[in-house]
PDB file of C-alpha atoms and ligand atoms in Angstrom:
ATOM      1  CA  UNK A 409      -0.171  -0.002   0.011  1.00 72.00           C
ATOM      2  CA  UNK A 410       1.003   3.525  -0.647  1.00 81.00           C
ATOM      3  CA  UNK A 411       2.464   5.206   2.395  1.00 93.00           C
ATOM      4  CA  UNK A 412       0.746   8.239   4.111  1.00 93.00           C
ATOM      5  CA  UNK A 413       3.374  10.812   3.389  1.00 95.00           C
ATOM      6  CA  UNK A 414       3.103   9.977  -0.372  1.00 97.00           C
ATOM      7  CA  UNK A 415      -0.597  10.536  -0.250  1.00 97.00           C
ATOM      8  CA  UNK A 416       0.020  13.840   1.642  1.00 98.00           C
ATOM      9  CA  UNK A 417       2.734  15.107  -0.834  1.00 98.00           C
ATOM     10  CA  UNK A 418       0.573  13.845  -3.829  1.00 98.00           C
ATOM     11  CA  UNK A 419      -2.402  15.698  -2.792  1.00 98.00           C
ATOM     12  CA  UNK A 420      -0.547  18.983  -2.252  1.00 98.00           C
ATOM     13  CA  UNK A 421       0.992  18.548  -5.876  1.00 98.00           C
ATOM     14  CA  UNK A 422      -2.373  17.902  -7.492  1.00 98.00           C
ATOM     15  CA  UNK A 423      -3.934  20.972  -5.504  1.00 98.00           C
ATOM     16  CA  UNK A 424      -1.037  23.252  -6.820  1.00 98.00           C
ATOM     17  CA  UNK A 425      -1.707  21.871 -10.292  1.00 98.00           C
ATOM     18  CA  UNK A 426      -5.362  22.738 -10.145  1.00 98.00           C
ATOM     19  CA  UNK A 427      -4.533  26.204  -8.855  1.00 98.00           C
ATOM     20  CA  UNK A 428      -1.904  26.723 -11.746  1.00 98.00           C
ATOM     21  CA  UNK A 429      -4.458  25.291 -14.483  1.00 98.00           C
ATOM     22  CA  UNK A 430      -7.336  27.650 -13.074  1.00 98.00           C
ATOM     23  CA  UNK A 431      -5.165  30.608 -13.016  1.00 98.00           C
ATOM     24  CA  UNK A 432      -3.698  29.962 -16.612  1.00 97.00           C
ATOM     25  CA  UNK A 433      -7.488  29.938 -18.015  1.00 96.00           C
ATOM     26  CA  UNK A 434      -8.108  33.043 -15.698  1.00 97.00           C
ATOM     27  CA  UNK A 435     -10.469  31.039 -13.352  1.00 97.00           C
ATOM     28  CA  UNK A 436     -10.824  31.271  -9.730  1.00 97.00           C
ATOM     29  CA  UNK A 437      -9.271  28.025  -8.363  1.00 96.00           C
ATOM     30  CA  UNK A 438     -11.984  28.094  -5.707  1.00 97.00           C
ATOM     31  CA  UNK A 439     -14.350  27.230  -8.728  1.00 97.00           C
ATOM     32  CA  UNK A 440     -12.589  23.817  -9.299  1.00 98.00           C
ATOM     33  CA  UNK A 441     -13.473  21.149  -6.755  1.00 98.00           C
ATOM     34  CA  UNK A 442     -11.213  18.100  -6.380  1.00 98.00           C
ATOM     35  CA  UNK A 443     -12.702  14.806  -5.858  1.00 99.00           C
ATOM     36  CA  UNK A 444     -10.160  12.497  -4.498  1.00 98.00           C
ATOM     37  CA  UNK A 445     -11.081   9.159  -6.116  1.00 98.00           C
ATOM     38  CA  UNK A 446     -10.697   6.560  -3.198  1.00 98.00           C
ATOM     39  CA  UNK A 447     -12.081   3.426  -4.838  1.00 97.00           C
ATOM     40  CA  UNK A 448      -9.951   0.321  -3.822  1.00 96.00           C
ATOM     41  CA  UNK A 449      -8.123   2.404  -1.188  1.00 96.00           C
ATOM     42  CA  UNK A 450      -8.496   1.139   2.295  1.00 96.00           C
ATOM     43  CA  UNK A 451      -9.426   3.538   5.076  1.00 96.00           C
ATOM     44  CA  UNK A 452      -5.572   3.772   6.198  1.00 95.00           C
ATOM     45  CA  UNK A 453      -4.789   5.305   2.740  1.00 96.00           C
ATOM     46  CA  UNK A 454      -7.824   7.646   3.003  1.00 97.00           C
ATOM     47  CA  UNK A 455      -6.801   8.897   6.497  1.00 97.00           C
ATOM     48  CA  UNK A 456      -3.812  11.029   5.320  1.00 97.00           C
ATOM     49  CA  UNK A 457      -6.077  12.735   2.852  1.00 98.00           C
ATOM     50  CA  UNK A 458      -8.639  13.635   5.537  1.00 98.00           C
ATOM     51  CA  UNK A 459      -5.820  14.756   7.571  1.00 97.00           C
ATOM     52  CA  UNK A 460      -4.613  17.099   4.893  1.00 97.00           C
ATOM     53  CA  UNK A 461      -8.151  18.676   4.974  1.00 97.00           C
ATOM     54  CA  UNK A 462      -9.517  16.742   1.751  1.00 98.00           C
ATOM     55  CA  UNK A 463     -13.259  16.544   2.333  1.00 98.00           C
ATOM     56  CA  UNK A 464     -14.480  15.600  -1.077  1.00 98.00           C
ATOM     57  CA  UNK A 465     -14.199  11.843  -2.181  1.00 98.00           C
ATOM     58  CA  UNK A 466     -15.260   9.771  -5.087  1.00 98.00           C
ATOM     59  CA  UNK A 467     -16.225   5.992  -5.248  1.00 98.00           C
ATOM     60  CA  UNK A 468     -17.170   3.786  -7.966  1.00 98.00           C
ATOM     61  CA  UNK A 469     -18.931   0.934  -5.899  1.00 97.00           C
ATOM     62  CA  UNK A 470     -21.888   1.335  -3.539  1.00 98.00           C
ATOM     63  CA  UNK A 471     -20.910  -1.690  -1.723  1.00 97.00           C
ATOM     64  CA  UNK A 472     -17.567  -0.566  -1.216  1.00 98.00           C
ATOM     65  CA  UNK A 473     -18.413   2.847   0.026  1.00 98.00           C
ATOM     66  CA  UNK A 474     -20.968   1.518   2.432  1.00 98.00           C
ATOM     67  CA  UNK A 475     -18.250  -0.814   4.025  1.00 97.00           C
ATOM     68  CA  UNK A 476     -15.704   2.160   4.311  1.00 97.00           C
ATOM     69  CA  UNK A 477     -17.365   5.546   4.754  1.00 98.00           C
ATOM     70  CA  UNK A 478     -19.745   5.407   7.657  1.00 96.00           C
ATOM     71  CA  UNK A 479     -16.855   4.826  10.070  1.00 96.00           C
ATOM     72  CA  UNK A 480     -14.601   7.413   8.383  1.00 97.00           C
ATOM     73  CA  UNK A 481     -17.451   9.886   8.371  1.00 96.00           C
ATOM     74  CA  UNK A 482     -17.866   9.499  12.364  1.00 95.00           C
ATOM     75  CA  UNK A 483     -14.661  11.403  12.611  1.00 91.00           C
ATOM     76  CA  UNK A 484     -15.180  13.712   9.780  1.00 95.00           C
ATOM     77  CA  UNK A 485     -18.928  14.470   9.509  1.00 95.00           C
ATOM     78  CA  UNK A 486     -18.397  17.222   6.765  1.00 97.00           C
ATOM     79  CA  UNK A 487     -17.007  14.788   4.216  1.00 98.00           C
ATOM     80  CA  UNK A 488     -18.794  15.039   0.755  1.00 98.00           C
ATOM     81  CA  UNK A 489     -19.309  11.718  -0.947  1.00 98.00           C
ATOM     82  CA  UNK A 490     -19.640  11.498  -4.700  1.00 98.00           C
ATOM     83  CA  UNK A 491     -20.706   8.244  -6.832  1.00 98.00           C
ATOM     84  CA  UNK A 492     -18.698   8.267  -9.991  1.00 98.00           C
ATOM     85  CA  UNK A 493     -19.271   4.555 -11.061  1.00 98.00           C
ATOM     86  CA  UNK A 494     -22.241   3.153 -12.709  1.00 98.00           C
ATOM     87  CA  UNK A 495     -25.288   2.749 -10.665  1.00 98.00           C
ATOM     88  CA  UNK A 496     -27.871  -0.132 -10.832  1.00 98.00           C
ATOM     89  CA  UNK A 497     -31.465   0.777 -10.298  1.00 98.00           C
ATOM     90  CA  UNK A 498     -31.746  -1.703  -7.484  1.00 98.00           C
ATOM     91  CA  UNK A 499     -29.075   0.208  -5.552  1.00 98.00           C
ATOM     92  CA  UNK A 500     -30.726   3.409  -5.763  1.00 98.00           C
ATOM     93  CA  UNK A 501     -31.894   3.304  -2.239  1.00 98.00           C
ATOM     94  CA  UNK A 502     -28.463   2.899  -0.733  1.00 98.00           C
ATOM     95  CA  UNK A 503     -27.011   5.336  -3.172  1.00 98.00           C
ATOM     96  CA  UNK A 504     -29.286   8.207  -2.118  1.00 98.00           C
ATOM     97  CA  UNK A 505     -28.516   7.202   1.554  1.00 98.00           C
ATOM     98  CA  UNK A 506     -24.970   7.373   1.319  1.00 98.00           C
ATOM     99  CA  UNK A 507     -23.894   9.893  -1.541  1.00 98.00           C
ATOM    100  CA  UNK A 508     -24.024  13.551  -1.625  1.00 98.00           C
ATOM    101  CA  UNK A 509     -23.637  13.749  -5.398  1.00 98.00           C
ATOM    102  CA  UNK A 510     -24.443  11.184  -7.924  1.00 99.00           C
ATOM    103  CA  UNK A 511     -22.691  11.556 -11.309  1.00 98.00           C
ATOM    104  CA  UNK A 512     -23.808   8.673 -13.327  1.00 98.00           C
ATOM    105  CA  UNK A 513     -27.574   9.257 -14.007  1.00 98.00           C
ATOM    106  CA  UNK A 514     -27.795   7.956 -17.562  1.00 98.00           C
ATOM    107  CA  UNK A 515     -31.319   6.187 -18.153  1.00 98.00           C
ATOM    108  CA  UNK A 516     -34.914   6.127 -17.631  1.00 98.00           C
ATOM    109  CA  UNK A 517     -35.123   3.257 -15.228  1.00 98.00           C
ATOM    110  CA  UNK A 518     -32.438   4.795 -13.037  1.00 98.00           C
ATOM    111  CA  UNK A 519     -34.075   8.347 -13.098  1.00 98.00           C
ATOM    112  CA  UNK A 520     -37.378   6.603 -11.969  1.00 98.00           C
ATOM    113  CA  UNK A 521     -35.619   4.781  -9.161  1.00 98.00           C
ATOM    114  CA  UNK A 522     -33.801   7.764  -7.984  1.00 98.00           C
ATOM    115  CA  UNK A 523     -36.773   9.847  -8.009  1.00 98.00           C
ATOM    116  CA  UNK A 524     -38.726   7.430  -5.846  1.00 98.00           C
ATOM    117  CA  UNK A 525     -36.015   7.161  -3.348  1.00 98.00           C
ATOM    118  CA  UNK A 526     -35.471  10.934  -3.213  1.00 98.00           C
ATOM    119  CA  UNK A 527     -39.111  11.404  -2.349  1.00 97.00           C
ATOM    120  CA  UNK A 528     -39.291   8.577   0.152  1.00 97.00           C
ATOM    121  CA  UNK A 529     -36.251   9.617   1.951  1.00 97.00           C
ATOM    122  CA  UNK A 530     -36.267  13.417   1.605  1.00 96.00           C
ATOM    123  CA  UNK A 531     -32.502  13.307   0.940  1.00 97.00           C
ATOM    124  CA  UNK A 532     -31.467  15.305  -2.166  1.00 97.00           C
ATOM    125  CA  UNK A 533     -28.085  14.370  -3.561  1.00 98.00           C
ATOM    126  CA  UNK A 534     -27.213  16.457  -6.384  1.00 98.00           C
ATOM    127  CA  UNK A 535     -27.503  14.700  -9.830  1.00 98.00           C
ATOM    128  CA  UNK A 536     -25.287  14.892 -12.790  1.00 98.00           C
ATOM    129  CA  UNK A 537     -26.041  13.313 -16.064  1.00 99.00           C
ATOM    130  CA  UNK A 538     -23.421  11.156 -17.545  1.00 98.00           C
ATOM    131  CA  UNK A 539     -23.047  11.777 -21.196  1.00 98.00           C
ATOM    132  CA  UNK A 540     -21.325   9.310 -23.583  1.00 98.00           C
ATOM    133  CA  UNK A 541     -19.276  11.898 -25.633  1.00 98.00           C
ATOM    134  CA  UNK A 542     -17.515   9.159 -27.469  1.00 98.00           C
ATOM    135  CA  UNK A 543     -20.685   7.249 -28.141  1.00 97.00           C
ATOM    136  CA  UNK A 544     -18.836   4.009 -27.026  1.00 97.00           C
ATOM    137  CA  UNK A 545     -21.200   1.021 -27.069  1.00 95.00           C
ATOM    138  CA  UNK A 546     -19.615  -0.627 -23.781  1.00 94.00           C
ATOM    139  CA  UNK A 547     -19.661   2.692 -21.821  1.00 95.00           C
ATOM    140  CA  UNK A 548     -22.567   4.095 -19.974  1.00 96.00           C
ATOM    141  CA  UNK A 549     -24.118   7.491 -20.540  1.00 98.00           C
ATOM    142  CA  UNK A 550     -26.542   9.211 -22.575  1.00 98.00           C
ATOM    143  CA  UNK A 551     -25.619  10.023 -26.266  1.00 98.00           C
ATOM    144  CA  UNK A 552     -24.926  13.639 -26.779  1.00 98.00           C
ATOM    145  CA  UNK A 553     -27.958  13.842 -29.242  1.00 98.00           C
ATOM    146  CA  UNK A 554     -30.208  12.431 -26.538  1.00 98.00           C
ATOM    147  CA  UNK A 555     -29.377  14.816 -23.766  1.00 98.00           C
ATOM    148  CA  UNK A 556     -31.924  17.349 -24.223  1.00 98.00           C
ATOM    149  CA  UNK A 557     -34.841  14.777 -24.258  1.00 98.00           C
ATOM    150  CA  UNK A 558     -33.483  12.947 -21.186  1.00 98.00           C
ATOM    151  CA  UNK A 559     -33.011  16.126 -19.168  1.00 98.00           C
ATOM    152  CA  UNK A 560     -36.697  16.970 -19.910  1.00 98.00           C
ATOM    153  CA  UNK A 561     -37.807  13.480 -18.909  1.00 98.00           C
ATOM    154  CA  UNK A 562     -35.880  13.738 -15.670  1.00 98.00           C
ATOM    155  CA  UNK A 563     -37.458  17.014 -14.804  1.00 98.00           C
ATOM    156  CA  UNK A 564     -41.062  16.388 -16.080  1.00 98.00           C
ATOM    157  CA  UNK A 565     -41.868  12.816 -15.480  1.00 98.00           C
ATOM    158  CA  UNK A 566     -39.352  12.060 -12.488  1.00 98.00           C
ATOM    159  CA  UNK A 567     -39.286  15.375 -10.793  1.00 97.00           C
ATOM    160  CA  UNK A 568     -35.681  15.363 -10.674  1.00 98.00           C
ATOM    161  CA  UNK A 569     -33.322  18.461 -10.647  1.00 98.00           C
ATOM    162  CA  UNK A 570     -30.158  17.941 -12.564  1.00 98.00           C
ATOM    163  CA  UNK A 571     -27.267  20.154 -11.548  1.00 98.00           C
ATOM    164  CA  UNK A 572     -24.635  19.204 -14.122  1.00 98.00           C
ATOM    165  CA  UNK A 573     -22.913  16.711 -16.679  1.00 99.00           C
ATOM    166  CA  UNK A 574     -20.125  14.333 -16.519  1.00 98.00           C
ATOM    167  CA  UNK A 575     -17.936  12.428 -19.000  1.00 98.00           C
ATOM    168  CA  UNK A 576     -15.256   9.941 -19.433  1.00 98.00           C
ATOM    169  CA  UNK A 577     -13.619  10.442 -22.831  1.00 98.00           C
ATOM    170  CA  UNK A 578     -12.518   7.375 -24.793  1.00 97.00           C
ATOM    171  CA  UNK A 579      -9.042   6.401 -23.609  1.00 94.00           C
ATOM    172  CA  UNK A 580      -7.564   6.515 -27.066  1.00 94.00           C
ATOM    173  CA  UNK A 581      -8.828  10.047 -27.941  1.00 96.00           C
ATOM    174  CA  UNK A 582      -7.244  13.422 -27.054  1.00 96.00           C
ATOM    175  CA  UNK A 583      -9.777  14.364 -24.291  1.00 98.00           C
ATOM    176  CA  UNK A 584     -10.117  18.119 -24.956  1.00 97.00           C
ATOM    177  CA  UNK A 585     -12.682  17.644 -27.836  1.00 98.00           C
ATOM    178  CA  UNK A 586     -14.787  15.616 -25.386  1.00 98.00           C
ATOM    179  CA  UNK A 587     -14.481  18.274 -22.614  1.00 98.00           C
ATOM    180  CA  UNK A 588     -15.358  20.931 -25.012  1.00 98.00           C
ATOM    181  CA  UNK A 589     -18.540  19.185 -26.228  1.00 98.00           C
ATOM    182  CA  UNK A 590     -19.546  18.490 -22.657  1.00 98.00           C
ATOM    183  CA  UNK A 591     -19.152  22.059 -21.636  1.00 98.00           C
ATOM    184  CA  UNK A 592     -21.106  23.165 -24.668  1.00 98.00           C
ATOM    185  CA  UNK A 593     -24.050  20.983 -23.939  1.00 98.00           C
ATOM    186  CA  UNK A 594     -23.989  22.062 -20.358  1.00 98.00           C
ATOM    187  CA  UNK A 595     -23.972  25.753 -21.279  1.00 98.00           C
ATOM    188  CA  UNK A 596     -26.903  25.082 -23.773  1.00 98.00           C
ATOM    189  CA  UNK A 597     -28.834  23.733 -20.804  1.00 98.00           C
ATOM    190  CA  UNK A 598     -27.749  26.353 -18.321  1.00 98.00           C
ATOM    191  CA  UNK A 599     -26.283  23.512 -16.115  1.00 98.00           C
ATOM    192  CA  UNK A 600     -23.797  24.707 -13.633  1.00 98.00           C
ATOM    193  CA  UNK A 601     -21.652  21.587 -12.699  1.00 98.00           C
ATOM    194  CA  UNK A 602     -19.270  19.985 -15.073  1.00 98.00           C
ATOM    195  CA  UNK A 603     -17.594  16.787 -13.802  1.00 99.00           C
ATOM    196  CA  UNK A 604     -14.508  15.936 -16.151  1.00 98.00           C
ATOM    197  CA  UNK A 605     -10.908  15.204 -16.042  1.00 98.00           C
ATOM    198  CA  UNK A 606      -9.011  12.406 -14.247  1.00 98.00           C
ATOM    199  CA  UNK A 607      -5.238  11.999 -13.259  1.00 98.00           C
ATOM    200  CA  UNK A 608      -4.033  12.022 -16.764  1.00 97.00           C
ATOM    201  CA  UNK A 609      -6.108  15.032 -17.954  1.00 98.00           C
ATOM    202  CA  UNK A 610      -7.479  17.117 -15.232  1.00 98.00           C
ATOM    203  CA  UNK A 611      -5.520  20.338 -16.165  1.00 98.00           C
ATOM    204  CA  UNK A 612      -7.015  20.224 -19.821  1.00 98.00           C
ATOM    205  CA  UNK A 613     -10.286  19.829 -18.179  1.00 98.00           C
ATOM    206  CA  UNK A 614     -10.044  22.709 -16.151  1.00 98.00           C
ATOM    207  CA  UNK A 615      -9.053  24.828 -19.225  1.00 98.00           C
ATOM    208  CA  UNK A 616     -12.329  23.713 -20.562  1.00 98.00           C
ATOM    209  CA  UNK A 617     -14.557  24.732 -17.791  1.00 98.00           C
ATOM    210  CA  UNK A 618     -14.471  21.655 -15.295  1.00 98.00           C
ATOM    211  CA  UNK A 619     -16.071  22.474 -11.905  1.00 98.00           C
ATOM    212  CA  UNK A 620     -15.251  19.019 -10.608  1.00 98.00           C
ATOM    213  CA  UNK A 621     -12.222  16.910 -11.281  1.00 98.00           C
ATOM    214  CA  UNK A 622     -11.919  13.288 -10.413  1.00 98.00           C
ATOM    215  CA  UNK A 623      -8.441  12.335  -9.622  1.00 98.00           C
ATOM    216  CA  UNK A 624      -7.361   8.890  -8.300  1.00 98.00           C
ATOM    217  CA  UNK A 625      -4.074   7.339  -9.037  1.00 98.00           C
ATOM    218  CA  UNK A 626      -2.180  10.809  -8.851  1.00 98.00           C
ATOM    219  CA  UNK A 627      -3.168  10.940  -5.345  1.00 98.00           C
ATOM    220  CA  UNK A 628      -3.308   7.347  -4.084  1.00 97.00           C
ATOM    221  CA  UNK A 629      -1.189   5.620  -6.513  1.00 95.00           C
ATOM    222  CA  UNK A 630      -1.734   3.042  -9.329  1.00 93.00           C
ATOM    223  CA  UNK A 631      -4.663   0.567  -8.874  1.00 90.00           C
ATOM    224  CA  UNK A 632      -5.123  -2.951 -10.254  1.00 76.00           C
ATOM    225  CA  UNK A 633      -6.120  -2.911 -13.938  1.00 67.00           C
ATOM    226  CA  UNK A 634      -9.456  -4.162 -13.169  1.00 56.00           C
ATOM    227  CA  UNK A 635     -10.406  -1.031 -11.576  1.00 48.00           C
ATOM    228  CA  UNK A 636     -10.002   1.151 -14.523  1.00 48.00           C
ATOM    229  CA  UNK A 637     -12.453   4.007 -15.093  1.00 50.00           C
ATOM    230  CA  UNK A 638     -13.807   1.989 -17.967  1.00 47.00           C
ATOM    231  CA  UNK A 639     -14.809  -0.937 -15.650  1.00 48.00           C
ATOM    232  CA  UNK A 640     -18.756  -1.084 -15.888  1.00 45.00           C
ATOM    233  CA  UNK A 641     -19.055  -3.380 -12.975  1.00 41.00           C
ATOM    234  CA  UNK A 642     -21.878  -1.895 -10.469  1.00 38.00           C
TER     235      UNK A 642
HETATM  236  C1  PLP B1959     -11.375   5.603 -11.452  1.00 94.60           C
HETATM  237  C2  PLP B1959     -11.911   6.820 -11.995  1.00 94.60           C
HETATM  238  C3  PLP B1959     -11.512   7.981 -11.928  1.00 94.60           C
HETATM  239  C4  PLP B1959     -10.026   8.391 -11.374  1.00 94.60           C
HETATM  240  O1  PLP B1959      -9.181   7.758 -12.268  1.00 94.60           O
HETATM  241  P1  PLP B1959      -7.639   8.162 -12.102  1.00 94.60           P
HETATM  242  O2  PLP B1959      -7.074   8.108 -13.552  1.00 94.60           O
HETATM  243  O3  PLP B1959      -7.017   7.267 -11.145  1.00 94.60           O
HETATM  244  O4  PLP B1959      -7.468   9.693 -11.817  1.00 94.60           O
HETATM  245  C5  PLP B1959     -12.202   9.153 -12.274  1.00 94.60           C
HETATM  246  N1  PLP B1959     -13.396   9.005 -12.899  1.00 94.60           N
HETATM  247  C6  PLP B1959     -14.039   7.767 -12.973  1.00 94.60           C
HETATM  248  C7  PLP B1959     -15.435   7.775 -13.443  1.00 94.60           C
HETATM  249  C8  PLP B1959     -13.526   6.670 -12.491  1.00 94.60           C
HETATM  250  O5  PLP B1959     -13.885   5.515 -12.638  1.00 94.60           O
END
């Protein structure tokens, strides 16, 4: 496992790279939130990030988050937890209970399940629609041409307030065109939040307007290959 001091220094480096990228594009660094992606990282690896003041974390799997975060939150109640992995409709209840932001709303059945759980629980996680900007068949997300209709359906049929958009560009493409496309769709629909950019490309995402960057391995070290972002396991 990665040692605590490396997490602390990696985190400091990522924070200064975010500030540099924001300033380079004449943006306020405070307008870019760092989501530390802690999937597969055990609590001992997360602790040094909490001690460095990091409060915003991303997880891919509901079960893993449920196992790790309730205990960590006891000592840090102001943690903000983001679900960035695919969500099965039958886990909507647990996801609404646990997460403050859900980045992967991408289909009708999930919109219905989330709407029901939000009304039932009275909890209102912020919701982002995942857009499949590269139109990759194996990847989750709404096709760019279907976003308008999906947003209308979320609002009018399921009573959901969508706050923004998220994308994971195809691994083999230069990411900036995808970030630009996502930003343009968000602008067209007046959606304030833009979740884009990972360890390899978050400065480019910030240049294109990201409000949330999702950075894992640059903070916590490399993961096993099976846990790559493209992993579609719920
Ligand atoms: C794992 C993951 C990340 C973080 O990826 P890194 O390359 O480790 O920074 C970001 N976004 C999503 C959706 C992921 O699944």
